[in-house]
Protein backbone atom coordinates (compact mmCIF):
# COMPACT_ATOMS: atom_id res chain seq x y z
CA UNK A 1 0.00 0.00 0.00
CA UNK A 2 1.19 3.49 -0.87
CA UNK A 3 1.04 5.49 2.34
CA UNK A 4 2.52 8.73 0.99
CA UNK A 5 -0.73 10.61 0.42
CA UNK A 6 -2.03 9.82 3.90
CA UNK A 7 1.32 10.60 5.53
CA UNK A 8 1.52 13.96 3.75
CA UNK A 9 -2.02 14.83 4.80
CA UNK A 10 -1.43 13.77 8.42
CA UNK A 11 1.87 15.64 8.62
CA UNK A 12 0.30 18.79 7.22
CA UNK A 13 -2.79 18.78 9.43
CA UNK A 14 -0.65 18.04 12.49
CA UNK A 15 0.79 21.55 12.18
CA UNK A 16 -2.69 22.91 12.91
CA UNK A 17 -3.10 20.94 16.15
CA UNK A 18 -4.57 23.13 18.89
CA UNK A 19 -2.62 21.88 21.89
CA UNK A 20 -1.64 24.79 24.18
CA UNK A 21 -1.97 22.56 27.28
CA UNK A 22 0.01 19.46 26.31
CA UNK A 23 2.14 20.82 23.48
CA UNK A 24 1.68 17.40 21.86
CA UNK A 25 0.76 17.68 18.20
CA UNK A 26 -1.02 14.80 16.49
CA UNK A 27 -2.12 14.54 12.87
CA UNK A 28 -4.26 11.79 11.39
CA UNK A 29 -5.46 11.08 7.88
CA UNK A 30 -7.96 8.48 6.79
CA UNK A 31 -8.83 7.13 3.37
CA UNK A 32 -12.35 5.94 2.68
CA UNK A 33 -13.84 3.42 0.25
CA UNK A 34 -13.79 5.73 -2.78
CA UNK A 35 -10.30 7.02 -1.98
CA UNK A 36 -11.34 10.32 -0.43
CA UNK A 37 -8.95 11.44 2.30
CA UNK A 38 -10.02 13.11 5.53
CA UNK A 39 -7.57 14.66 7.96
CA UNK A 40 -7.79 15.77 11.57
CA UNK A 41 -5.62 17.23 14.31
CA UNK A 42 -6.11 17.16 18.07
CA UNK A 43 -8.15 20.03 19.48
CA UNK A 44 -7.68 20.68 23.20
CA UNK A 45 -9.93 22.48 25.64
CA UNK A 46 -9.05 24.19 28.94
CA UNK A 47 -11.14 21.64 30.84
CA UNK A 48 -8.78 19.00 29.36
CA UNK A 49 -11.70 16.55 29.35
CA UNK A 50 -13.30 18.12 26.30
CA UNK A 51 -10.18 17.58 24.22
CA UNK A 52 -10.73 15.57 21.05
CA UNK A 53 -7.97 13.46 19.51
CA UNK A 54 -6.80 13.80 15.93
CA UNK A 55 -8.03 10.34 14.95
CA UNK A 56 -11.58 11.07 16.04
CA UNK A 57 -11.61 14.47 14.33
CA UNK A 58 -10.59 12.76 11.08
CA UNK A 59 -13.11 9.93 11.52
CA UNK A 60 -16.00 12.22 12.36
CA UNK A 61 -15.17 14.46 9.38
CA UNK A 62 -15.44 11.44 7.10
CA UNK A 63 -18.74 10.33 8.61
CA UNK A 64 -20.13 13.86 8.43
CA UNK A 65 -19.43 13.79 4.69
CA UNK A 66 -21.22 10.47 4.30
CA UNK A 67 -18.16 8.19 4.31
CA UNK A 68 -18.70 5.37 6.78
CA UNK A 69 -16.16 2.84 5.57
CA UNK A 70 -12.56 3.48 6.60
CA UNK A 71 -9.86 1.84 4.47
CA UNK A 72 -6.60 3.04 6.02
CA UNK A 73 -5.45 5.33 8.83
CA UNK A 74 -2.17 7.21 9.25
CA UNK A 75 -1.14 8.87 12.52
CA UNK A 76 1.81 11.26 12.71
CA UNK A 77 3.43 12.37 15.95
CA UNK A 78 6.98 13.30 16.87
CA UNK A 79 7.69 10.48 19.30
CA UNK A 80 9.97 7.50 18.97
CA UNK A 81 8.56 4.96 18.62
CA UNK A 82 5.56 6.59 16.89
CA UNK A 83 2.51 6.88 19.18
CA UNK A 84 -0.57 4.68 18.68
CA UNK A 85 -4.13 5.97 18.92
CA UNK A 86 -5.63 6.01 22.42
CA UNK A 87 -8.19 3.43 23.49
CA UNK A 88 -11.15 5.72 22.88
CA UNK A 89 -10.02 6.39 19.32
CA UNK A 90 -9.46 2.70 18.69
CA UNK A 91 -13.02 1.98 19.83
CA UNK A 92 -14.32 4.65 17.46
CA UNK A 93 -12.26 3.19 14.61
CA UNK A 94 -13.88 -0.22 15.19
CA UNK A 95 -17.27 1.38 14.51
CA UNK A 96 -16.29 2.29 10.95
CA UNK A 97 -13.31 0.05 10.15
CA UNK A 98 -12.85 -3.69 9.73
CA UNK A 99 -10.62 -5.59 12.16
CA UNK A 100 -7.89 -5.67 9.48
CA UNK A 101 -8.01 -1.89 8.96
CA UNK A 102 -4.36 -0.91 8.37
CA UNK A 103 -3.04 1.74 10.75
CA UNK A 104 0.34 3.30 10.04
CA UNK A 105 2.10 5.07 12.91
CA UNK A 106 4.81 7.48 11.79
CA UNK A 107 7.02 10.21 13.16
CA UNK A 108 8.80 13.19 11.64
CA UNK A 109 12.10 11.29 11.54
CA UNK A 110 10.61 8.81 9.09
CA UNK A 111 10.04 5.86 11.41
CA UNK A 112 6.99 3.84 10.39
CA UNK A 113 5.20 0.96 12.09
CA UNK A 114 2.14 -0.69 10.59
CA UNK A 115 -0.55 -2.50 12.52
CA UNK A 116 -4.01 -3.85 11.90
CA UNK A 117 -6.76 -2.40 14.05
CA UNK A 118 -7.22 -5.81 15.70
CA UNK A 119 -3.56 -5.78 16.79
CA UNK A 120 -4.07 -2.57 18.76
CA UNK A 121 -7.55 -3.38 20.10
CA UNK A 122 -8.11 -7.14 20.03
CA UNK A 123 -11.30 -7.10 22.12
CA UNK A 124 -13.42 -4.05 21.27
CA UNK A 125 -16.73 -3.49 22.96
CA UNK A 126 -19.41 -5.48 21.16
CA UNK A 127 -23.16 -5.47 21.66
CA UNK A 128 -23.05 -9.24 21.20
CA UNK A 129 -19.97 -10.19 23.17
CA UNK A 130 -18.50 -13.64 22.68
CA UNK A 131 -18.45 -13.95 26.47
CA UNK A 132 -22.20 -14.06 26.97
CA UNK A 133 -23.62 -17.18 28.58
N1 LIG B 1 -4.03 12.69 21.37
C1 LIG B 1 -4.46 12.43 20.10
O1 LIG B 1 -4.70 13.35 19.32
N2 LIG B 1 -4.61 11.14 19.72
C2 LIG B 1 -4.44 10.07 20.55
O2 LIG B 1 -4.79 8.96 20.18
C3 LIG B 1 -3.84 10.27 21.87
C4 LIG B 1 -3.74 11.66 22.34
C5 LIG B 1 -3.89 14.08 21.80
C6 LIG B 1 -4.87 14.50 22.84
C7 LIG B 1 -4.14 15.63 23.51
O3 LIG B 1 -4.37 16.82 22.80
C8 LIG B 1 -2.67 15.27 23.35
O4 LIG B 1 -2.61 14.26 22.36
C9 LIG B 1 -2.02 14.75 24.62
O5 LIG B 1 -2.73 13.73 25.17
CSV table of N, CA and C and ligand atoms in Angstrom, one decimal:
chain,number,residue,atom,x,y,z
A,1,UNK,N,0.8,-1.2,0.0
A,1,UNK,CA,0.0,0.0,0.0
A,1,UNK,C,0.9,1.2,0.0
A,2,UNK,N,0.4,2.2,-0.8
A,2,UNK,CA,1.2,3.5,-0.9
A,2,UNK,C,0.7,4.5,0.2
A,3,UNK,N,1.5,4.7,1.2
A,3,UNK,CA,1.0,5.5,2.3
A,3,UNK,C,1.3,7.0,2.1
A,4,UNK,N,2.0,7.4,1.1
A,4,UNK,CA,2.5,8.7,1.0
A,4,UNK,C,1.4,9.8,1.1
A,5,UNK,N,0.3,9.6,0.4
A,5,UNK,CA,-0.7,10.6,0.4
A,5,UNK,C,-1.3,10.8,1.8
A,6,UNK,N,-1.5,9.7,2.5
A,6,UNK,CA,-2.0,9.8,3.9
A,6,UNK,C,-1.0,10.4,4.8
A,7,UNK,N,0.3,10.0,4.7
A,7,UNK,CA,1.3,10.6,5.5
A,7,UNK,C,1.5,12.1,5.3
A,8,UNK,N,1.4,12.5,4.0
A,8,UNK,CA,1.5,14.0,3.8
A,8,UNK,C,0.4,14.7,4.4
A,9,UNK,N,-0.8,14.2,4.2
A,9,UNK,CA,-2.0,14.8,4.8
A,9,UNK,C,-1.9,14.9,6.3
A,10,UNK,N,-1.5,13.8,7.0
A,10,UNK,CA,-1.4,13.8,8.4
A,10,UNK,C,-0.3,14.7,8.9
A,11,UNK,N,0.8,14.8,8.2
A,11,UNK,CA,1.9,15.6,8.6
A,11,UNK,C,1.5,17.1,8.5
A,12,UNK,N,0.7,17.4,7.4
A,12,UNK,CA,0.3,18.8,7.2
A,12,UNK,C,-0.7,19.2,8.3
A,13,UNK,N,-1.7,18.4,8.5
A,13,UNK,CA,-2.8,18.8,9.4
A,13,UNK,C,-2.3,18.8,10.9
A,14,UNK,N,-1.3,18.0,11.2
A,14,UNK,CA,-0.6,18.0,12.5
A,14,UNK,C,-0.2,19.4,12.9
A,15,UNK,N,0.3,20.2,11.9
A,15,UNK,CA,0.8,21.5,12.2
A,15,UNK,C,-0.3,22.5,12.7
A,16,UNK,N,-1.6,22.1,12.4
A,16,UNK,CA,-2.7,22.9,12.9
A,16,UNK,C,-3.3,22.4,14.2
A,17,UNK,N,-2.6,21.4,14.9
A,17,UNK,CA,-3.1,20.9,16.2
A,17,UNK,C,-3.3,22.1,17.1
A,18,UNK,N,-4.4,22.1,17.9
A,18,UNK,CA,-4.6,23.1,18.9
A,18,UNK,C,-4.3,22.5,20.2
A,19,UNK,N,-3.1,22.6,20.7
A,19,UNK,CA,-2.6,21.9,21.9
A,19,UNK,C,-1.8,22.8,22.8
A,20,UNK,N,-2.4,23.9,23.3
A,20,UNK,CA,-1.6,24.8,24.2
A,20,UNK,C,-1.4,24.2,25.6
A,21,UNK,N,-2.1,23.1,25.9
A,21,UNK,CA,-2.0,22.6,27.3
A,21,UNK,C,-0.9,21.4,27.3
A,22,UNK,N,-1.0,20.6,26.3
A,22,UNK,CA,0.0,19.5,26.3
A,22,UNK,C,1.2,19.7,25.4
A,23,UNK,N,1.1,20.6,24.4
A,23,UNK,CA,2.1,20.8,23.5
A,23,UNK,C,2.4,19.6,22.6
A,24,UNK,N,1.5,18.6,22.6
A,24,UNK,CA,1.7,17.4,21.9
A,24,UNK,C,0.8,17.4,20.6
A,25,UNK,N,1.5,17.6,19.5
A,25,UNK,CA,0.8,17.7,18.2
A,25,UNK,C,0.5,16.3,17.6
A,26,UNK,N,-0.7,16.1,17.2
A,26,UNK,CA,-1.0,14.8,16.5
A,26,UNK,C,-1.8,15.1,15.2
A,27,UNK,N,-1.4,14.4,14.1
A,27,UNK,CA,-2.1,14.5,12.9
A,27,UNK,C,-2.6,13.2,12.4
A,28,UNK,N,-3.8,13.1,11.9
A,28,UNK,CA,-4.3,11.8,11.4
A,28,UNK,C,-4.9,12.0,10.1
A,29,UNK,N,-4.8,11.0,9.2
A,29,UNK,CA,-5.5,11.1,7.9
A,29,UNK,C,-6.0,9.7,7.6
A,30,UNK,N,-7.2,9.7,7.0
A,30,UNK,CA,-8.0,8.5,6.8
A,30,UNK,C,-8.4,8.4,5.3
A,31,UNK,N,-8.2,7.3,4.7
A,31,UNK,CA,-8.8,7.1,3.4
A,31,UNK,C,-10.1,6.3,3.5
A,32,UNK,N,-11.1,6.6,2.6
A,32,UNK,CA,-12.4,5.9,2.7
A,32,UNK,C,-12.5,5.1,1.4
A,33,UNK,N,-13.7,4.4,1.3
A,33,UNK,CA,-13.8,3.4,0.2
A,33,UNK,C,-13.6,4.0,-1.2
A,34,UNK,N,-14.0,5.2,-1.4
A,34,UNK,CA,-13.8,5.7,-2.8
A,34,UNK,C,-12.5,6.5,-2.9
A,35,UNK,N,-11.6,6.4,-1.9
A,35,UNK,CA,-10.3,7.0,-2.0
A,35,UNK,C,-10.2,8.4,-1.4
A,36,UNK,N,-11.4,9.0,-1.0
A,36,UNK,CA,-11.3,10.3,-0.4
A,36,UNK,C,-10.6,10.3,0.9
A,37,UNK,N,-9.8,11.3,1.1
A,37,UNK,CA,-8.9,11.4,2.3
A,37,UNK,C,-9.5,12.5,3.2
A,38,UNK,N,-9.6,12.2,4.5
A,38,UNK,CA,-10.0,13.1,5.5
A,38,UNK,C,-8.9,13.2,6.6
A,39,UNK,N,-8.7,14.4,7.0
A,39,UNK,CA,-7.6,14.7,8.0
A,39,UNK,C,-8.1,15.3,9.2
A,40,UNK,N,-7.4,15.1,10.3
A,40,UNK,CA,-7.8,15.8,11.6
A,40,UNK,C,-6.6,15.9,12.5
A,41,UNK,N,-6.7,17.0,13.3
A,41,UNK,CA,-5.6,17.2,14.3
A,41,UNK,C,-6.3,17.2,15.7
A,42,UNK,N,-5.5,17.1,16.7
A,42,UNK,CA,-6.1,17.2,18.1
A,42,UNK,C,-6.5,18.6,18.4
A,43,UNK,N,-7.6,18.7,19.1
A,43,UNK,CA,-8.2,20.0,19.5
A,43,UNK,C,-8.4,20.0,21.0
A,44,UNK,N,-7.6,20.7,21.7
A,44,UNK,CA,-7.7,20.7,23.2
A,44,UNK,C,-8.7,21.7,23.7
A,45,UNK,N,-9.0,21.5,25.0
A,45,UNK,CA,-9.9,22.5,25.6
A,45,UNK,C,-9.4,22.7,27.1
A,46,UNK,N,-9.6,23.9,27.6
A,46,UNK,CA,-9.0,24.2,28.9
A,46,UNK,C,-9.6,23.3,30.1
A,47,UNK,N,-10.7,22.6,29.8
A,47,UNK,CA,-11.1,21.6,30.8
A,47,UNK,C,-10.3,20.4,30.8
A,48,UNK,N,-9.5,20.2,29.7
A,48,UNK,CA,-8.8,19.0,29.4
A,48,UNK,C,-9.7,17.9,28.9
A,49,UNK,N,-10.8,17.7,29.7
A,49,UNK,CA,-11.7,16.5,29.4
A,49,UNK,C,-12.4,16.7,28.0
A,50,UNK,N,-12.6,17.9,27.6
A,50,UNK,CA,-13.3,18.1,26.3
A,50,UNK,C,-12.4,18.0,25.1
A,51,UNK,N,-11.1,17.8,25.3
A,51,UNK,CA,-10.2,17.6,24.2
A,51,UNK,C,-10.6,16.4,23.3
A,52,UNK,N,-10.4,16.6,22.0
A,52,UNK,CA,-10.7,15.6,21.0
A,52,UNK,C,-9.5,15.2,20.3
A,53,UNK,N,-9.2,13.9,20.2
A,53,UNK,CA,-8.0,13.5,19.5
A,53,UNK,C,-8.1,13.6,18.0
A,54,UNK,N,-6.9,13.6,17.4
A,54,UNK,CA,-6.8,13.8,15.9
A,54,UNK,C,-7.5,12.7,15.2
A,55,UNK,N,-7.4,11.5,15.7
A,55,UNK,CA,-8.0,10.3,14.9
A,55,UNK,C,-9.5,10.4,14.9
A,56,UNK,N,-10.1,10.9,16.0
A,56,UNK,CA,-11.6,11.1,16.0
A,56,UNK,C,-12.0,12.3,15.2
A,57,UNK,N,-11.3,13.3,15.2
A,57,UNK,CA,-11.6,14.5,14.3
A,57,UNK,C,-11.6,14.0,12.9
A,58,UNK,N,-10.6,13.2,12.5
A,58,UNK,CA,-10.6,12.8,11.1
A,58,UNK,C,-11.8,11.8,10.8
A,59,UNK,N,-12.0,10.9,11.7
A,59,UNK,CA,-13.1,9.9,11.5
A,59,UNK,C,-14.5,10.6,11.4
A,60,UNK,N,-14.7,11.6,12.3
A,60,UNK,CA,-16.0,12.2,12.4
A,60,UNK,C,-16.2,13.1,11.1
A,61,UNK,N,-15.1,13.7,10.6
A,61,UNK,CA,-15.2,14.5,9.4
A,61,UNK,C,-15.6,13.6,8.2
A,62,UNK,N,-15.1,12.4,8.2
A,62,UNK,CA,-15.4,11.4,7.1
A,62,UNK,C,-16.9,11.1,7.2
A,63,UNK,N,-17.3,10.7,8.4
A,63,UNK,CA,-18.7,10.3,8.6
A,63,UNK,C,-19.7,11.5,8.3
A,64,UNK,N,-19.3,12.7,8.7
A,64,UNK,CA,-20.1,13.9,8.4
A,64,UNK,C,-20.3,14.1,6.9
A,65,UNK,N,-19.4,13.6,6.2
A,65,UNK,CA,-19.4,13.8,4.7
A,65,UNK,C,-20.0,12.6,4.0
A,66,UNK,N,-20.5,11.6,4.9
A,66,UNK,CA,-21.2,10.5,4.3
A,66,UNK,C,-20.3,9.3,4.0
A,67,UNK,N,-19.1,9.3,4.5
A,67,UNK,CA,-18.2,8.2,4.3
A,67,UNK,C,-18.1,7.4,5.6
A,68,UNK,N,-18.7,6.2,5.6
A,68,UNK,CA,-18.7,5.4,6.8
A,68,UNK,C,-17.8,4.2,6.8
A,69,UNK,N,-17.1,4.0,5.7
A,69,UNK,CA,-16.2,2.8,5.6
A,69,UNK,C,-14.7,3.3,5.5
A,70,UNK,N,-14.0,3.1,6.6
A,70,UNK,CA,-12.6,3.5,6.6
A,70,UNK,C,-11.7,2.4,6.0
A,71,UNK,N,-10.7,2.8,5.2
A,71,UNK,CA,-9.9,1.8,4.5
A,71,UNK,C,-8.4,1.8,5.0
A,72,UNK,N,-8.0,3.0,5.5
A,72,UNK,CA,-6.6,3.0,6.0
A,72,UNK,C,-6.5,4.3,6.9
A,73,UNK,N,-5.6,4.2,7.9
A,73,UNK,CA,-5.5,5.3,8.8
A,73,UNK,C,-4.0,5.6,9.0
A,74,UNK,N,-3.5,6.8,8.9
A,74,UNK,CA,-2.2,7.2,9.3
A,74,UNK,C,-2.2,8.2,10.5
A,75,UNK,N,-1.3,8.0,11.3
A,75,UNK,CA,-1.1,8.9,12.5
A,75,UNK,C,0.3,9.4,12.6
A,76,UNK,N,0.5,10.7,12.6
A,76,UNK,CA,1.8,11.3,12.7
A,76,UNK,C,2.0,12.0,14.0
A,77,UNK,N,3.0,11.7,14.7
A,77,UNK,CA,3.4,12.4,16.0
A,77,UNK,C,4.9,12.6,15.8
A,78,UNK,N,5.5,13.1,16.9
A,78,UNK,CA,7.0,13.3,16.9
A,78,UNK,C,7.6,12.5,18.0
A,79,UNK,N,7.1,11.3,18.3
A,79,UNK,CA,7.7,10.5,19.3
A,79,UNK,C,8.4,9.3,18.7
A,80,UNK,N,9.3,8.7,19.4
A,80,UNK,CA,10.0,7.5,19.0
A,80,UNK,C,9.9,6.5,20.1
A,81,UNK,N,9.2,5.3,19.9
A,81,UNK,CA,8.6,5.0,18.6
A,81,UNK,C,7.3,5.8,18.4
A,82,UNK,N,6.8,5.8,17.2
A,82,UNK,CA,5.6,6.6,16.9
A,82,UNK,C,4.4,6.2,17.8
A,83,UNK,N,3.6,7.1,18.2
A,83,UNK,CA,2.5,6.9,19.2
A,83,UNK,C,1.3,6.2,18.5
A,84,UNK,N,0.7,5.3,19.2
A,84,UNK,CA,-0.6,4.7,18.7
A,84,UNK,C,-1.8,5.5,19.1
A,85,UNK,N,-2.9,5.3,18.5
A,85,UNK,CA,-4.1,6.0,18.9
A,85,UNK,C,-4.5,5.5,20.3
A,86,UNK,N,-5.2,6.4,21.1
A,86,UNK,CA,-5.6,6.0,22.4
A,86,UNK,C,-6.8,5.0,22.3
A,87,UNK,N,-7.1,4.4,23.5
A,87,UNK,CA,-8.2,3.4,23.5
A,87,UNK,C,-9.5,3.9,23.0
A,88,UNK,N,-9.9,5.2,23.3
A,88,UNK,CA,-11.1,5.7,22.9
A,88,UNK,C,-11.2,5.8,21.4
A,89,UNK,N,-10.1,6.3,20.8
A,89,UNK,CA,-10.0,6.4,19.3
A,89,UNK,C,-10.1,5.0,18.7
A,90,UNK,N,-9.4,4.0,19.3
A,90,UNK,CA,-9.5,2.7,18.7
A,90,UNK,C,-10.9,2.2,18.7
A,91,UNK,N,-11.6,2.4,19.8
A,91,UNK,CA,-13.0,2.0,19.8
A,91,UNK,C,-13.8,2.6,18.7
A,92,UNK,N,-13.6,3.9,18.5
A,92,UNK,CA,-14.3,4.7,17.5
A,92,UNK,C,-13.9,4.1,16.1
A,93,UNK,N,-12.7,3.8,15.9
A,93,UNK,CA,-12.3,3.2,14.6
A,93,UNK,C,-12.9,1.9,14.4
A,94,UNK,N,-13.2,1.1,15.4
A,94,UNK,CA,-13.9,-0.2,15.2
A,94,UNK,C,-15.3,0.0,14.7
A,95,UNK,N,-15.9,1.1,15.0
A,95,UNK,CA,-17.3,1.4,14.5
A,95,UNK,C,-17.3,1.5,13.0
A,96,UNK,N,-16.3,2.0,12.4
A,96,UNK,CA,-16.3,2.3,10.9
A,96,UNK,C,-15.2,1.5,10.2
A,97,UNK,N,-14.4,0.8,10.8
A,97,UNK,CA,-13.3,0.1,10.1
A,97,UNK,C,-13.4,-1.4,10.5
A,98,UNK,N,-12.9,-2.2,9.5
A,98,UNK,CA,-12.9,-3.7,9.7
A,98,UNK,C,-11.7,-4.0,10.7
A,99,UNK,N,-11.7,-5.2,11.3
A,99,UNK,CA,-10.6,-5.6,12.2
A,99,UNK,C,-9.2,-5.5,11.5
A,100,UNK,N,-9.2,-5.7,10.2
A,100,UNK,CA,-7.9,-5.7,9.5
A,100,UNK,C,-7.6,-4.3,8.9
A,101,UNK,N,-8.3,-3.3,9.4
A,101,UNK,CA,-8.0,-1.9,9.0
A,101,UNK,C,-6.5,-1.6,9.2
A,102,UNK,N,-5.8,-1.2,8.2
A,102,UNK,CA,-4.4,-0.9,8.4
A,102,UNK,C,-4.2,0.5,9.0
A,103,UNK,N,-3.3,0.5,10.0
A,103,UNK,CA,-3.0,1.7,10.8
A,103,UNK,C,-1.5,1.9,10.7
A,104,UNK,N,-1.1,3.0,10.1
A,104,UNK,CA,0.3,3.3,10.0
A,104,UNK,C,0.7,4.4,11.0
A,105,UNK,N,1.6,4.1,11.9
A,105,UNK,CA,2.1,5.1,12.9
A,105,UNK,C,3.4,5.6,12.4
A,106,UNK,N,3.6,6.9,12.3
A,106,UNK,CA,4.8,7.5,11.8
A,106,UNK,C,5.3,8.7,12.6
A,107,UNK,N,6.5,9.0,12.5
A,107,UNK,CA,7.0,10.2,13.2
A,107,UNK,C,7.8,11.1,12.1
A,108,UNK,N,8.2,12.2,12.6
A,108,UNK,CA,8.8,13.2,11.6
A,108,UNK,C,10.2,12.7,11.2
A,109,UNK,N,10.8,11.8,11.9
A,109,UNK,CA,12.1,11.3,11.5
A,109,UNK,C,12.0,10.2,10.5
A,110,UNK,N,10.8,9.8,10.1
A,110,UNK,CA,10.6,8.8,9.1
A,110,UNK,C,10.4,7.4,9.6
A,111,UNK,N,10.4,7.2,10.9
A,111,UNK,CA,10.0,5.9,11.4
A,111,UNK,C,8.6,5.5,11.1
A,112,UNK,N,8.3,4.3,10.7
A,112,UNK,CA,7.0,3.8,10.4
A,112,UNK,C,6.8,2.5,11.0
A,113,UNK,N,5.6,2.3,11.6
A,113,UNK,CA,5.2,1.0,12.1
A,113,UNK,C,3.8,0.7,11.7
A,114,UNK,N,3.5,-0.4,11.0
A,114,UNK,CA,2.1,-0.7,10.6
A,114,UNK,C,1.5,-1.8,11.4
A,115,UNK,N,0.3,-1.5,11.8
A,115,UNK,CA,-0.5,-2.5,12.5
A,115,UNK,C,-1.9,-2.7,11.8
A,116,UNK,N,-2.6,-3.7,12.2
A,116,UNK,CA,-4.0,-3.9,11.9
A,116,UNK,C,-4.8,-3.4,13.1
A,117,UNK,N,-6.0,-2.9,12.9
A,117,UNK,CA,-6.8,-2.4,14.1
A,117,UNK,C,-6.9,-3.5,15.1
A,118,UNK,N,-7.0,-4.7,14.7
A,118,UNK,CA,-7.2,-5.8,15.7
A,118,UNK,C,-6.0,-6.0,16.5
A,119,UNK,N,-4.8,-5.7,16.0
A,119,UNK,CA,-3.6,-5.8,16.8
A,119,UNK,C,-3.6,-4.8,18.0
A,120,UNK,N,-4.1,-3.6,17.7
A,120,UNK,CA,-4.1,-2.6,18.8
A,120,UNK,C,-5.3,-2.7,19.7
A,121,UNK,N,-6.4,-3.2,19.2
A,121,UNK,CA,-7.6,-3.4,20.1
A,121,UNK,C,-8.2,-4.7,19.8
A,122,UNK,N,-7.6,-5.8,20.4
A,122,UNK,CA,-8.1,-7.1,20.0
A,122,UNK,C,-9.5,-7.5,20.5
A,123,UNK,N,-10.0,-6.8,21.6
A,123,UNK,CA,-11.3,-7.1,22.1
A,123,UNK,C,-12.1,-5.8,22.3
A,124,UNK,N,-12.6,-5.3,21.2
A,124,UNK,CA,-13.4,-4.1,21.3
A,124,UNK,C,-14.8,-4.4,21.9
A,125,UNK,N,-15.4,-3.3,22.4
A,125,UNK,CA,-16.7,-3.5,23.0
A,125,UNK,C,-17.6,-4.0,21.8
A,126,UNK,N,-18.5,-4.9,22.2
A,126,UNK,CA,-19.4,-5.5,21.2
A,126,UNK,C,-20.8,-5.7,21.8
A,127,UNK,N,-21.8,-5.3,21.1
A,127,UNK,CA,-23.2,-5.5,21.7
A,127,UNK,C,-23.5,-6.9,21.8
A,128,UNK,N,-22.8,-7.8,21.1
A,128,UNK,CA,-23.0,-9.2,21.2
A,128,UNK,C,-21.7,-9.9,21.6
A,129,UNK,N,-21.3,-9.7,22.8
A,129,UNK,CA,-20.0,-10.2,23.2
A,129,UNK,C,-19.9,-11.7,23.1
A,130,UNK,N,-18.7,-12.2,22.7
A,130,UNK,CA,-18.5,-13.6,22.7
A,130,UNK,C,-18.5,-14.3,24.1
A,131,UNK,N,-18.5,-13.4,25.1
A,131,UNK,CA,-18.4,-13.9,26.5
A,131,UNK,C,-19.8,-14.2,27.0
A,132,UNK,N,-20.9,-13.9,26.3
A,132,UNK,CA,-22.2,-14.1,27.0
A,132,UNK,C,-22.5,-15.5,27.2
A,133,UNK,N,-23.3,-15.8,28.2
A,133,UNK,CA,-23.6,-17.2,28.6
A,133,UNK,C,-24.8,-17.7,27.7
B,1,LIG,N1,-4.0,12.7,21.4
B,1,LIG,C1,-4.5,12.4,20.1
B,1,LIG,O1,-4.7,13.4,19.3
B,1,LIG,N2,-4.6,11.1,19.7
B,1,LIG,C2,-4.4,10.1,20.5
B,1,LIG,O2,-4.8,9.0,20.2
B,1,LIG,C3,-3.8,10.3,21.9
B,1,LIG,C4,-3.7,11.7,22.3
B,1,LIG,C5,-3.9,14.1,21.8
B,1,LIG,C6,-4.9,14.5,22.8
B,1,LIG,C7,-4.1,15.6,23.5
B,1,LIG,O3,-4.4,16.8,22.8
B,1,LIG,C8,-2.7,15.3,23.4
B,1,LIG,O4,-2.6,14.3,22.4
B,1,LIG,C9,-2.0,14.8,24.6
B,1,LIG,O5,-2.7,13.7,25.2
